[in-house]
XYZ file of N, CA and C in Angstrom:
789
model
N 88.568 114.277 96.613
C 88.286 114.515 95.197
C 89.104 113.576 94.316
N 90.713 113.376 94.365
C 91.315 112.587 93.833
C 90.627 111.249 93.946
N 89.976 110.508 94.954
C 89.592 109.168 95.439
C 88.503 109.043 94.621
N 87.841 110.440 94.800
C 86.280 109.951 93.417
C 86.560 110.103 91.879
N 87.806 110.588 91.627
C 87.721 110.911 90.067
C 88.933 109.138 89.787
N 89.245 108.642 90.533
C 90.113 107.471 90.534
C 88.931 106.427 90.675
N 87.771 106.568 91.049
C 86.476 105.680 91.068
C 85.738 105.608 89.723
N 85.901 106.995 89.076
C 85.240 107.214 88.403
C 85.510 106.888 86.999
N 87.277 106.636 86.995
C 88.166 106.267 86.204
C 87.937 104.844 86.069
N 87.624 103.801 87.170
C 87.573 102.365 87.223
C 86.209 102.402 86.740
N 85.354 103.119 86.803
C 83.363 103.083 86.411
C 83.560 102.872 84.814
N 84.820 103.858 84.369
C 84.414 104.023 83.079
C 84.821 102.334 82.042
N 85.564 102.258 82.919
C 86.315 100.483 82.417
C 84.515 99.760 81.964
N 83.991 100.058 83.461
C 82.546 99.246 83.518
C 81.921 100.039 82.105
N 81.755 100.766 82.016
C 80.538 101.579 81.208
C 81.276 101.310 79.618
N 82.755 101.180 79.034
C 83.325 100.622 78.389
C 82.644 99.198 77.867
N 82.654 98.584 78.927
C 82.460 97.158 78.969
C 80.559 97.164 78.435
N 80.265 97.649 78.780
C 78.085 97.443 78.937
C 77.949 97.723 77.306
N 78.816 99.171 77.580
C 78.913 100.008 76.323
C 78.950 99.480 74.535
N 80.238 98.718 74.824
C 81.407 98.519 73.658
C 81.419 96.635 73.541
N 82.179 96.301 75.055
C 82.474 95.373 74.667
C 81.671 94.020 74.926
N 80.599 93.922 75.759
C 79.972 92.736 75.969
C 79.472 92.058 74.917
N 79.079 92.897 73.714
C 78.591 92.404 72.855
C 79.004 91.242 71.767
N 79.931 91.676 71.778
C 81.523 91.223 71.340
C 81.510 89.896 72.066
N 81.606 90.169 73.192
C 82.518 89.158 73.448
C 81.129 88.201 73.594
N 80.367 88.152 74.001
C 78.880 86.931 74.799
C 78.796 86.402 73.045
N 78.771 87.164 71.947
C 78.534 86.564 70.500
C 80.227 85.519 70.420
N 81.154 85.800 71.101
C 82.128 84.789 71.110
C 81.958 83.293 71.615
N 81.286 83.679 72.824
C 80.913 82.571 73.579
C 79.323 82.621 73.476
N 78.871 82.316 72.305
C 77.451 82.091 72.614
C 77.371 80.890 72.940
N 78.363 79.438 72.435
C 78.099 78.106 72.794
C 78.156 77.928 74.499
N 78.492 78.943 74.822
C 79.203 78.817 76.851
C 77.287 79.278 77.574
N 76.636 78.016 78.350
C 75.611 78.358 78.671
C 76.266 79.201 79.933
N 74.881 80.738 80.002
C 74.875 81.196 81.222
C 76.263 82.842 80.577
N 76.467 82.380 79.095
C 77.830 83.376 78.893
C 77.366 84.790 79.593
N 76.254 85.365 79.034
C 76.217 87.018 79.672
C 76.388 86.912 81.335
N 75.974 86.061 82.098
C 76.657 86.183 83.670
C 77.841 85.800 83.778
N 78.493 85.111 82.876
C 79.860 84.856 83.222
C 80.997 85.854 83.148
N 80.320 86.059 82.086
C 81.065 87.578 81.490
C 80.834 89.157 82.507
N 79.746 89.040 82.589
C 79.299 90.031 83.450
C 80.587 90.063 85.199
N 80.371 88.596 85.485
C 80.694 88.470 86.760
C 82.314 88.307 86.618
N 82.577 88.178 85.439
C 84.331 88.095 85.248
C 85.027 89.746 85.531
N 84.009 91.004 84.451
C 84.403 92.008 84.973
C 84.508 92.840 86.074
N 83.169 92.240 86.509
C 83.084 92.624 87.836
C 84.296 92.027 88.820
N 85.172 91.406 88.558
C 86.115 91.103 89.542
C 87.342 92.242 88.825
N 87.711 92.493 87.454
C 88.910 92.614 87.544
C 88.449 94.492 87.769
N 87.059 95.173 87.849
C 86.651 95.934 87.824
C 86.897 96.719 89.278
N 86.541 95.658 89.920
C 86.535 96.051 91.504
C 88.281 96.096 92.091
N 88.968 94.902 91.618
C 90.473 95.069 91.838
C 91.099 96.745 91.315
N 90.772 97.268 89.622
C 91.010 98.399 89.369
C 90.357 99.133 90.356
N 89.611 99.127 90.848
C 89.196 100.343 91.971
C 89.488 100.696 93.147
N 89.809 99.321 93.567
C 91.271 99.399 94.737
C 92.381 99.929 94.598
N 92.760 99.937 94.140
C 93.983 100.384 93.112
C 94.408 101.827 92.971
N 93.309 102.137 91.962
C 93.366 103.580 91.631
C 92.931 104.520 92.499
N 91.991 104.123 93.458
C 90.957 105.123 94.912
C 92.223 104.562 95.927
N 92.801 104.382 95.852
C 93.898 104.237 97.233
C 95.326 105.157 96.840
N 95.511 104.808 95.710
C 96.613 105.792 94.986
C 95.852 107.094 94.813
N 94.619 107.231 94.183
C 94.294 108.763 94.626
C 94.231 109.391 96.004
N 93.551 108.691 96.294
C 93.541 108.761 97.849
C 94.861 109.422 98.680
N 95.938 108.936 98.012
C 97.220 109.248 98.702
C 97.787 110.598 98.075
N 96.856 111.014 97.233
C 97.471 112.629 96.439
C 96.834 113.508 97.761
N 96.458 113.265 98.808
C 96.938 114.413 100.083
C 97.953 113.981 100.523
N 98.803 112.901 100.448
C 100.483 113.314 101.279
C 100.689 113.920 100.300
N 100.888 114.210 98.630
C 101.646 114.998 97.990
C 101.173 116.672 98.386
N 100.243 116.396 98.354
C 99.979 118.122 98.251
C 100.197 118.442 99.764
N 99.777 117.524 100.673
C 100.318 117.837 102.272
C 102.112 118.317 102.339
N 102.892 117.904 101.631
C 104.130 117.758 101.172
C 104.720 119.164 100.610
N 103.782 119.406 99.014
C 103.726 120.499 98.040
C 103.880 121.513 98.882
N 102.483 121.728 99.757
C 102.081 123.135 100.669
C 102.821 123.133 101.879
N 103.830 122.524 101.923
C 104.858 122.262 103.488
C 103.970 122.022 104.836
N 102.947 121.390 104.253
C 101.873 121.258 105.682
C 101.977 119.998 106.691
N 103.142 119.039 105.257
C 103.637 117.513 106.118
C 104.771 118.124 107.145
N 105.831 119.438 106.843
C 106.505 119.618 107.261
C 106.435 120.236 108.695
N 104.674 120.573 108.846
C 104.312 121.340 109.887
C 103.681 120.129 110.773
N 103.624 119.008 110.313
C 103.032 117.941 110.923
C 103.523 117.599 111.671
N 105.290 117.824 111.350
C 106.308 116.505 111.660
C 106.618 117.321 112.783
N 106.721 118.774 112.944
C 106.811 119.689 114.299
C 105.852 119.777 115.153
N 105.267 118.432 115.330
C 104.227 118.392 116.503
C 104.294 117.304 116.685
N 103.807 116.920 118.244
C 104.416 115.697 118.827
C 103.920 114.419 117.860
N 103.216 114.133 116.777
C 103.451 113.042 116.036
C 104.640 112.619 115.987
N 105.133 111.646 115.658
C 106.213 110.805 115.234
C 106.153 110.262 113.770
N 107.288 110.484 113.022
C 107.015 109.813 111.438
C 106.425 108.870 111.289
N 106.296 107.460 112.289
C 105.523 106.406 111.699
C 104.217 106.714 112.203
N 103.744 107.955 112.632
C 102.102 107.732 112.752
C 101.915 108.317 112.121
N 102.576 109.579 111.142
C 102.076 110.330 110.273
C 101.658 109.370 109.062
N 102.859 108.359 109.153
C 103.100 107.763 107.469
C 101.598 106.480 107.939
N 101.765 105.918 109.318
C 100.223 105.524 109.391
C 98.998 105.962 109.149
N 98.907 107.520 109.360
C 97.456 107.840 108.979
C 96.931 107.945 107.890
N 97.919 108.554 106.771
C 97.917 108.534 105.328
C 97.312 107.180 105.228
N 98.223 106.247 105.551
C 97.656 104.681 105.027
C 96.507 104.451 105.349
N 96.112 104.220 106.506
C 95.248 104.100 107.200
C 93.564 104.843 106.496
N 94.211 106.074 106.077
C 93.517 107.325 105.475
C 92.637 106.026 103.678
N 93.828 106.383 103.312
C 93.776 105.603 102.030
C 93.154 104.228 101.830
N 93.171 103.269 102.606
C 93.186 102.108 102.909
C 91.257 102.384 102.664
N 91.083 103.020 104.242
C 89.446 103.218 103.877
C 89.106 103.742 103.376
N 89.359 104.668 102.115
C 88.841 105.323 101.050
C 88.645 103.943 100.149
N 89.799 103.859 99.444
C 90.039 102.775 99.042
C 88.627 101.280 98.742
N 88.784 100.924 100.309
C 87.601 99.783 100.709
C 86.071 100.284 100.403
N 85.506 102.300 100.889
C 84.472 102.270 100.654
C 84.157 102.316 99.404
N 85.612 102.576 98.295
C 84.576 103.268 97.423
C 84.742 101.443 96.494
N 85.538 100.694 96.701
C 84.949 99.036 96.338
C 83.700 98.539 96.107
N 83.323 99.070 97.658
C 82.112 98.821 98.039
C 81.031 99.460 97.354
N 81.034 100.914 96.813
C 80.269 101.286 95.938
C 80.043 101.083 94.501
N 81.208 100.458 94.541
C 81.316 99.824 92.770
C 81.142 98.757 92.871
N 80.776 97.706 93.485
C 80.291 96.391 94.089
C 78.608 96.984 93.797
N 78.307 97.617 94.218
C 76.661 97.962 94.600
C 76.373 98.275 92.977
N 76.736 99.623 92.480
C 76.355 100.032 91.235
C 76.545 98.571 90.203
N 77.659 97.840 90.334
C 77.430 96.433 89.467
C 76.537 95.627 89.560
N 76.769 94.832 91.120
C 75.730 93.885 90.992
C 74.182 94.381 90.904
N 73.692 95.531 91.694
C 72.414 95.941 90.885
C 71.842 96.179 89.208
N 73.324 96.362 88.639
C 73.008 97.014 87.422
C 73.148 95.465 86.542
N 73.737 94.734 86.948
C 73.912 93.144 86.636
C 72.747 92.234 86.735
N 72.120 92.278 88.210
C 70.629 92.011 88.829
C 70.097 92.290 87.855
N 69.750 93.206 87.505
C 68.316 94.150 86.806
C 68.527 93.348 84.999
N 69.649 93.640 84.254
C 70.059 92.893 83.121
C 70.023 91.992 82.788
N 70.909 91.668 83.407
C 70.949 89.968 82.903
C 70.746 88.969 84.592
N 69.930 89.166 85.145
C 69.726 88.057 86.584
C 70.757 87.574 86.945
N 72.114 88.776 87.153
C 73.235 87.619 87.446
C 72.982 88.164 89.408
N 73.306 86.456 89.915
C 73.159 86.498 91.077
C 74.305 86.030 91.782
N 74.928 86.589 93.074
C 76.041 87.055 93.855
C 75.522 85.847 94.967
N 76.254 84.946 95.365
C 75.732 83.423 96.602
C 76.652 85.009 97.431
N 75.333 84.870 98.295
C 75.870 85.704 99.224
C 76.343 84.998 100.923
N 76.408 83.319 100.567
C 77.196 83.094 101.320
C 78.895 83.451 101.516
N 79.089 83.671 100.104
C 80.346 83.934 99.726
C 80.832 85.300 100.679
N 79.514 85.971 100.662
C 80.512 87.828 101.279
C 81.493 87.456 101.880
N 81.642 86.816 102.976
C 82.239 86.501 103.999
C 84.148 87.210 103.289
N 83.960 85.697 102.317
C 85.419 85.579 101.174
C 85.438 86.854 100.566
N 84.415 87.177 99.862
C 84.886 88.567 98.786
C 85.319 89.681 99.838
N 84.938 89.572 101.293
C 85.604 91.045 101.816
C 86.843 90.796 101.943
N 87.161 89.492 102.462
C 88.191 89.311 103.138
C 89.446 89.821 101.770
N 89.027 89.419 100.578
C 89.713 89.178 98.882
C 89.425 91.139 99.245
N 88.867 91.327 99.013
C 88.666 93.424 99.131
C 89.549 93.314 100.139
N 89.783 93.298 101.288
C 90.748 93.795 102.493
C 92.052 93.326 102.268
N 92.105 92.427 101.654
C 93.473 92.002 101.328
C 93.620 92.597 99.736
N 93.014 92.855 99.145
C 93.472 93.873 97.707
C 93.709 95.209 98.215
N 92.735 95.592 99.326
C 92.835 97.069 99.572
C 94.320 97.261 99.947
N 94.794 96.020 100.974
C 95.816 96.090 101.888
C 97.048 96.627 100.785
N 97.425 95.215 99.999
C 98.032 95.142 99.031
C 98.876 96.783 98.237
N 97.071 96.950 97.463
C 97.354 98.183 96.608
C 97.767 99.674 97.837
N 97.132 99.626 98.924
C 97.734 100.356 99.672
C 99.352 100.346 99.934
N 99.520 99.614 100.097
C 101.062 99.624 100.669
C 102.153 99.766 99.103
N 101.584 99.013 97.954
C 102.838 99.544 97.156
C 102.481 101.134 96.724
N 101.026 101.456 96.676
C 101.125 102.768 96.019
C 101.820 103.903 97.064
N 101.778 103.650 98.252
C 102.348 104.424 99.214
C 103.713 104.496 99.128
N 104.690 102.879 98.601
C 105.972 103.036 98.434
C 105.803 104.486 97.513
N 105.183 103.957 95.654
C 105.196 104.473 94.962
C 105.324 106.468 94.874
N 103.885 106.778 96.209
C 104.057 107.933 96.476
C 105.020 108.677 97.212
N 105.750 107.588 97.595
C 107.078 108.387 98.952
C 108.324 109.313 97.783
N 108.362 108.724 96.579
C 109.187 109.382 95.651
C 108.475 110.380 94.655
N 107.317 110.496 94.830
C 106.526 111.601 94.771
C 106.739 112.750 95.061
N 106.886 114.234 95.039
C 107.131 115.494 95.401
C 105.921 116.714 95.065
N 105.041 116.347 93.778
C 104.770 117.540 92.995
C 103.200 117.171 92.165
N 102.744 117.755 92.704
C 101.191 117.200 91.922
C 101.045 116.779 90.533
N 101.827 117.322 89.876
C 102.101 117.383 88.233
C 102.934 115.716 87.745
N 104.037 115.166 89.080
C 104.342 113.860 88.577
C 102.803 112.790 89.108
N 102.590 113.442 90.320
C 101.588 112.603 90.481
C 100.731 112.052 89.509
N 99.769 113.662 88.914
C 98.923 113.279 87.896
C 99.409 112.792 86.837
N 100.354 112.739 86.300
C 100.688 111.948 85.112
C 101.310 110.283 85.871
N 101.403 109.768 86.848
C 101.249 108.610 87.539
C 99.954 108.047 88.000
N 99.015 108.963 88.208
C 97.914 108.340 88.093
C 96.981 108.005 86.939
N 97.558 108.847 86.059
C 96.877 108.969 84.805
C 97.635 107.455 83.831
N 99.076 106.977 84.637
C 99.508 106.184 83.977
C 99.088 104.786 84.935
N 98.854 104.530 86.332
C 98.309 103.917 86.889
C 96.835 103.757 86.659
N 96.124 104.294 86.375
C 94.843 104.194 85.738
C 94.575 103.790 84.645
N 95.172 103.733 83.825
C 95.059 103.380 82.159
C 95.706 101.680 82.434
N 97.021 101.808 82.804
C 97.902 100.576 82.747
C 97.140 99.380 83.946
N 96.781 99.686 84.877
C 96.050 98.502 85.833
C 95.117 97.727 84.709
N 94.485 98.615 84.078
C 93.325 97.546 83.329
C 93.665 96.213 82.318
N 95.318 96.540 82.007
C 95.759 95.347 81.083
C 96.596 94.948 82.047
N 97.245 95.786 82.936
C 98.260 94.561 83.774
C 97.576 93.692 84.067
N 96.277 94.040 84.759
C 95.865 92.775 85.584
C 94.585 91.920 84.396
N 94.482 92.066 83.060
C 93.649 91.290 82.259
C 92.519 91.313 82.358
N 91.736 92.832 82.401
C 90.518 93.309 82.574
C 89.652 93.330 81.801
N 90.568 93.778 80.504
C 90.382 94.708 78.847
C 90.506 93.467 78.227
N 90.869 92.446 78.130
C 91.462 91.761 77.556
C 91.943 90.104 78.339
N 91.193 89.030 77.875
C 91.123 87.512 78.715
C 92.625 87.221 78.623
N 93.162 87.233 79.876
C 94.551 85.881 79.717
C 95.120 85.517 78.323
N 93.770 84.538 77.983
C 94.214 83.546 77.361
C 94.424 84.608 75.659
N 93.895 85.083 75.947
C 94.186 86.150 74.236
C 95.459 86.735 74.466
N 96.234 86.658 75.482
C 97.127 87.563 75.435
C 98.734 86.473 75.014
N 99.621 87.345 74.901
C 100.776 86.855 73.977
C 101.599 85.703 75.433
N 102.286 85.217 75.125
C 103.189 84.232 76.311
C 103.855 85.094 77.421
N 104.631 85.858 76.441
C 105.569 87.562 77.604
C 104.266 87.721 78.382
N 103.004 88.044 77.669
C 101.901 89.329 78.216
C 101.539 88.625 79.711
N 101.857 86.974 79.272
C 100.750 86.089 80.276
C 101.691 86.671 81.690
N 102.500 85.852 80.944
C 104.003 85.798 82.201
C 103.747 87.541 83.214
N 103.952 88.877 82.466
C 103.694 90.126 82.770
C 102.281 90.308 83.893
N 101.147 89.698 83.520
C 99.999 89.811 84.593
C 100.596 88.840 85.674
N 101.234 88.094 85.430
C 101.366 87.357 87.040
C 102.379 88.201 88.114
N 102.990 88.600 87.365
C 104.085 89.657 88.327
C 103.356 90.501 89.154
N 102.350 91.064 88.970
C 101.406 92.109 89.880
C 100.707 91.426 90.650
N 100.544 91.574 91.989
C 99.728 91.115 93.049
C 98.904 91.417 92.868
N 98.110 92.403 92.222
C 96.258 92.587 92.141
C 96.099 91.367 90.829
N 96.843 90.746 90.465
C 95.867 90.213 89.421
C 95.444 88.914 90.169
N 96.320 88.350 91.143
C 95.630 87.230 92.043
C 94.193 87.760 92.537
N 94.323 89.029 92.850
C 92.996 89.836 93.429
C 92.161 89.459 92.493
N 92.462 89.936 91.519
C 91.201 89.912 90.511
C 90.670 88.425 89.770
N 91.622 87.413 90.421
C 91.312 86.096 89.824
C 90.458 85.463 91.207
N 90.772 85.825 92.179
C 90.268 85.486 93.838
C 88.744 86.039 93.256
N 88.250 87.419 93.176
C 87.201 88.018 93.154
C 86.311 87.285 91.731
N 87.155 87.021 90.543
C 86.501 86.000 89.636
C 85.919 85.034 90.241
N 86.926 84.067 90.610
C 86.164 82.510 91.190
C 85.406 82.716 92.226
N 85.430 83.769 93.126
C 83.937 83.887 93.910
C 82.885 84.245 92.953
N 83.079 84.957 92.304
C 81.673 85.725 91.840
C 81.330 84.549 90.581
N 81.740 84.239 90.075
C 81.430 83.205 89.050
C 80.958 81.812 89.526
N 81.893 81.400 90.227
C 81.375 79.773 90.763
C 81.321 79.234 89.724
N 79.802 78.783 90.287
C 79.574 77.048 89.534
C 79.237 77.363 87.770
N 78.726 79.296 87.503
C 77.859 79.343 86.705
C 78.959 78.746 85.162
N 79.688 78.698 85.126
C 80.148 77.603 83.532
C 80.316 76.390 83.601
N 79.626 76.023 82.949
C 79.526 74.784 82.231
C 80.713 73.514 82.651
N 80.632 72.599 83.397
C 81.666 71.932 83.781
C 82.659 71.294 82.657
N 81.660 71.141 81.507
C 82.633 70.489 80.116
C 83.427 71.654 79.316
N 83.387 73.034 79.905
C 83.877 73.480 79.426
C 84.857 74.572 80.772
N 84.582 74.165 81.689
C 85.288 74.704 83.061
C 86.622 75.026 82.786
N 87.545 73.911 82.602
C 89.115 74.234 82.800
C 89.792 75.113 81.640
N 88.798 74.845 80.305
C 89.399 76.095 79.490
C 89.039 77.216 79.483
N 87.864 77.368 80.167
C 87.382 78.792 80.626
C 88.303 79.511 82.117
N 88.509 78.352 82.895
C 89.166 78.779 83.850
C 90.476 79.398 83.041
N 91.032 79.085 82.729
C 92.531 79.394 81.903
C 92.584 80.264 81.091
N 91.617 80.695 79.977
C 91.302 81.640 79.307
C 91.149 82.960 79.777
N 90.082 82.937 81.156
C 89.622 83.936 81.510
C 90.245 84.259 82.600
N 91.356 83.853 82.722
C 92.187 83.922 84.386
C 91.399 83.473 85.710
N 90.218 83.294 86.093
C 89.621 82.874 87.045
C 90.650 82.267 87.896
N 91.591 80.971 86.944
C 92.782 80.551 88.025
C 93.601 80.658 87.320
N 94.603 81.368 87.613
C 96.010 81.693 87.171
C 97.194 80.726 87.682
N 98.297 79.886 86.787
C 98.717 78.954 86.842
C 99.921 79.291 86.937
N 100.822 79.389 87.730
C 102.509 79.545 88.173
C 103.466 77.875 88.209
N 104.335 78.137 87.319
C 104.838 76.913 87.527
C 104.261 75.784 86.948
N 103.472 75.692 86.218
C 102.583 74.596 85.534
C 101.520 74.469 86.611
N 100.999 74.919 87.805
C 100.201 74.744 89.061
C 99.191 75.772 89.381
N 98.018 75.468 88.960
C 96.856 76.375 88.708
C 96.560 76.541 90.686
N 96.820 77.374 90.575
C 96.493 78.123 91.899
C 94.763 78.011 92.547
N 94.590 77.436 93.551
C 93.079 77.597 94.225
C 93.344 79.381 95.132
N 92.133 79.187 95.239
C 91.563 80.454 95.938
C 92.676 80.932 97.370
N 93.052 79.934 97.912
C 93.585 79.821 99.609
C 94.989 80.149 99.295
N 95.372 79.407 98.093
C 96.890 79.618 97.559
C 97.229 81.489 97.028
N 96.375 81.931 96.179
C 95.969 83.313 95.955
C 96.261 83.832 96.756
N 95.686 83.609 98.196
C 95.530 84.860 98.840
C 96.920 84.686 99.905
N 97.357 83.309 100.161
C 98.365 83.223 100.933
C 99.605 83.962 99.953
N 99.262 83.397 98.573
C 100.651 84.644 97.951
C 100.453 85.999 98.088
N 99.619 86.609 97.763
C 99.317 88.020 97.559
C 99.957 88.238 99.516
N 99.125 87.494 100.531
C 99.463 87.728 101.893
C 101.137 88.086 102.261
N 101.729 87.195 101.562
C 102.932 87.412 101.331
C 104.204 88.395 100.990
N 103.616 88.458 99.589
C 103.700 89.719 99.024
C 103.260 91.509 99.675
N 102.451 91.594 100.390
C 102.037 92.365 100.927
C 102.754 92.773 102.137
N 103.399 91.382 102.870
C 104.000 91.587 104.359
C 105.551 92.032 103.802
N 105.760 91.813 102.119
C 107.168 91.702 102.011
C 107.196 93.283 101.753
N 106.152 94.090 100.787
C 106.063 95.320 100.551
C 105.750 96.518 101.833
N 104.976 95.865 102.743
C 105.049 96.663 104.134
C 106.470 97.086 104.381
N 107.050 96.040 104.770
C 108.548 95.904 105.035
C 109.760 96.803 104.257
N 109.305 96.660 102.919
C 110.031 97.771 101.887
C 109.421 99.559 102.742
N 108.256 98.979 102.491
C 107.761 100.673 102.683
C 108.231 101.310 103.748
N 108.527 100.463 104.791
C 108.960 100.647 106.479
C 110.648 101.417 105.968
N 111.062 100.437 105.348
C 112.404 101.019 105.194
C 113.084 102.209 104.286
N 111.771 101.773 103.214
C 112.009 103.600 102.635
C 111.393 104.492 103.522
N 110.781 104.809 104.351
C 109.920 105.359 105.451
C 110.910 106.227 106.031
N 112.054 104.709 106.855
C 112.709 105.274 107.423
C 113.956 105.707 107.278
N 114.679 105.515 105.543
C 115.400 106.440 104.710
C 114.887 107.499 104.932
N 113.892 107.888 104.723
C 113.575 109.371 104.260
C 113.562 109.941 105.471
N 112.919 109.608 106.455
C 113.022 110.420 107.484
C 114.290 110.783 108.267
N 115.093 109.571 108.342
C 116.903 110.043 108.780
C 117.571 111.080 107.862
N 117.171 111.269 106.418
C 117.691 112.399 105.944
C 117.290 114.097 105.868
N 115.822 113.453 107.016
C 115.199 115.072 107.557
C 115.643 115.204 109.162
C-alpha cells in the first residue's frame, strides 16, 4: 500500500505537469521545433527517477512497521541471520520499486503516444533499463540507510511526505536547471538521482532538438549536467552514480552492522 500511494504521489507530479504546466512552458519555447515532445520526454525522465525514489522508500515502510509490531524482532529469533533479513527488505523494495517504474513508463509514453506522437527509439530500452536498475539500485540503498534510523510510522510518514515533495526540486523536475539560482544548481548535483534523471532525459529525448539550439537546451534543461566546467556524457553518469551507490552500500553495511552488535 505504501509503494502505491508513493506511485501515486510521483503520477501526480505527471498530472501537475499535463494539467498546469505544459502550457506554460511549450508557449516558452515555441521557437524550439518538436518543443511539446521535448518537453513531454524531459518529464518523463525526471518523473520516472521520482518514482524510484519514492516506491522504494515506501516500499521500505514494512521494515518500520515489521520493527513497530516487534515482528523484525521475531525474525531475528529464527535461523535468518541479520544480513539476510536486511537483504530481503532490499531486495523486497528494489522490485517494488523497478515494477512500479515500469508502470509509470507505460501510463506516459502511451499517454504521450496518443497526444502529442512523442516516440520512444526503442533501440534505446536496452540503456533506459539498465539507467532504471541503476536508479532503482541507487534510491534503494540510501533510503534503506535513511530507514535504519527510523523506529515509528509517524516519523516515517512525515519523511515520506518530506521525501516526496522535496525529490521533485532536488532533482529539477518542477523546475529546468537552468532557471534555478547558482547555490540551487550546485544543490541538484549533490543527489545521485539527478544523474538518473539526466541519463533517462538524453535517452528519451535524443536527436528530437534542434542542433542550433542543442547545447543551450542541453544546459538549461539538465539533459547534461556539467561538474567541474565538464558536461558529463551518458557513460560518465552512470559510472558516477555506479560509484556512489557501491560507496552507499558500504555505509549501509556498516550501519547494518552497528545496529545489530548493539542487539
Amino acid at each position: 500500500m505504501g509503494a502505491m500511494m508513493s506511485l501515486l504521489g510521483a503520477l501526480i507530479a505527471f498530472f501537475i505537469y499535463i494539467g498546469f504546466l505544459k502550457e506554460n512552458l511549450v508557449q516558452e519555447w515555441q521557437r524550439v521545433a518538436n518543443a511539446n515532445q521535448v518537453l513531454d520526454a524531459w518529464m518523463m525522465g525526471g518523473i520516472l527517477t521520482i518514482a524510484g525514489v519514492t516506491t522504494a522508500f515506501g516500499a521500505l515502510g514494512q521494515l518500520v512497521s515489521d520493527r513497530e509490531g516487534n515482528r523484525y524482532q521475531d525474525f531475528q529469533m529464527t535461523a535468518l541471520k541479520q544480513w539476510q533479513l536486511a537483504i530481503s527488505y532490499f531486495i523486497s523494495a528494489f522490485l517494488i520499486s523497478l515494477i512500479m517504474q515500469l508502470v509509470s513508463f507505460v501510463i506516459m509514453a502511451v499517454y504521450f503516444k496518443v497526444t502529442d506522437n512523442l516516440t520512444i527509439k526503442w533501440e534505446d530500452s536496452g540503456k533506459l533499463l539498465l539507467v532504471s536498475l541503476l536508479g532503482t539500485f541507487v534510491a534503494t540503498v540510501f533510503c534503506q540507510i535513511i530507514i535504519e534510523f527510523i523506529h515509528s510510522h509517524v516519523v516515517f510518514n512525515r519523511m515520506s511526505a518530506l521525501i516526496g515533495t522535496g525529490i521533485g526540486f532536488a532533482i529539477a523536475t518542477y523546475m529546468p536547471v537552468g532557471a534555478l539560482s547558482a547555490f540551487s544548481r550546485h544543490l541538484v548535483k549533490v543527489f545521485p538521482s539527478s544523474y538518473i534523471a539526466s541519463s533517462f532525459r538524453e535517452l528519451l529525448i535524443g536527436n528530437k532538438i534542434p542542433a542550433v539550439v542543442r547545447p543551450e537546451l542541453n544546459d538549461y534543461l539538465g539533459i547534461k549536467l556539467t561538474v567541474f566546467k565538464h558536461s558529463l556524457s551518458l557513460s560518465q553518469n552512470l559510472l558516477l552514480v555506479t560509484i556512489v551507490s557501491l560507496l552507499g552500500l558500504g555505509l549501509l553495511i556498516i550501519v547494518n552492522h552497528l545496529k545489530y552488535k548493539q542487539h
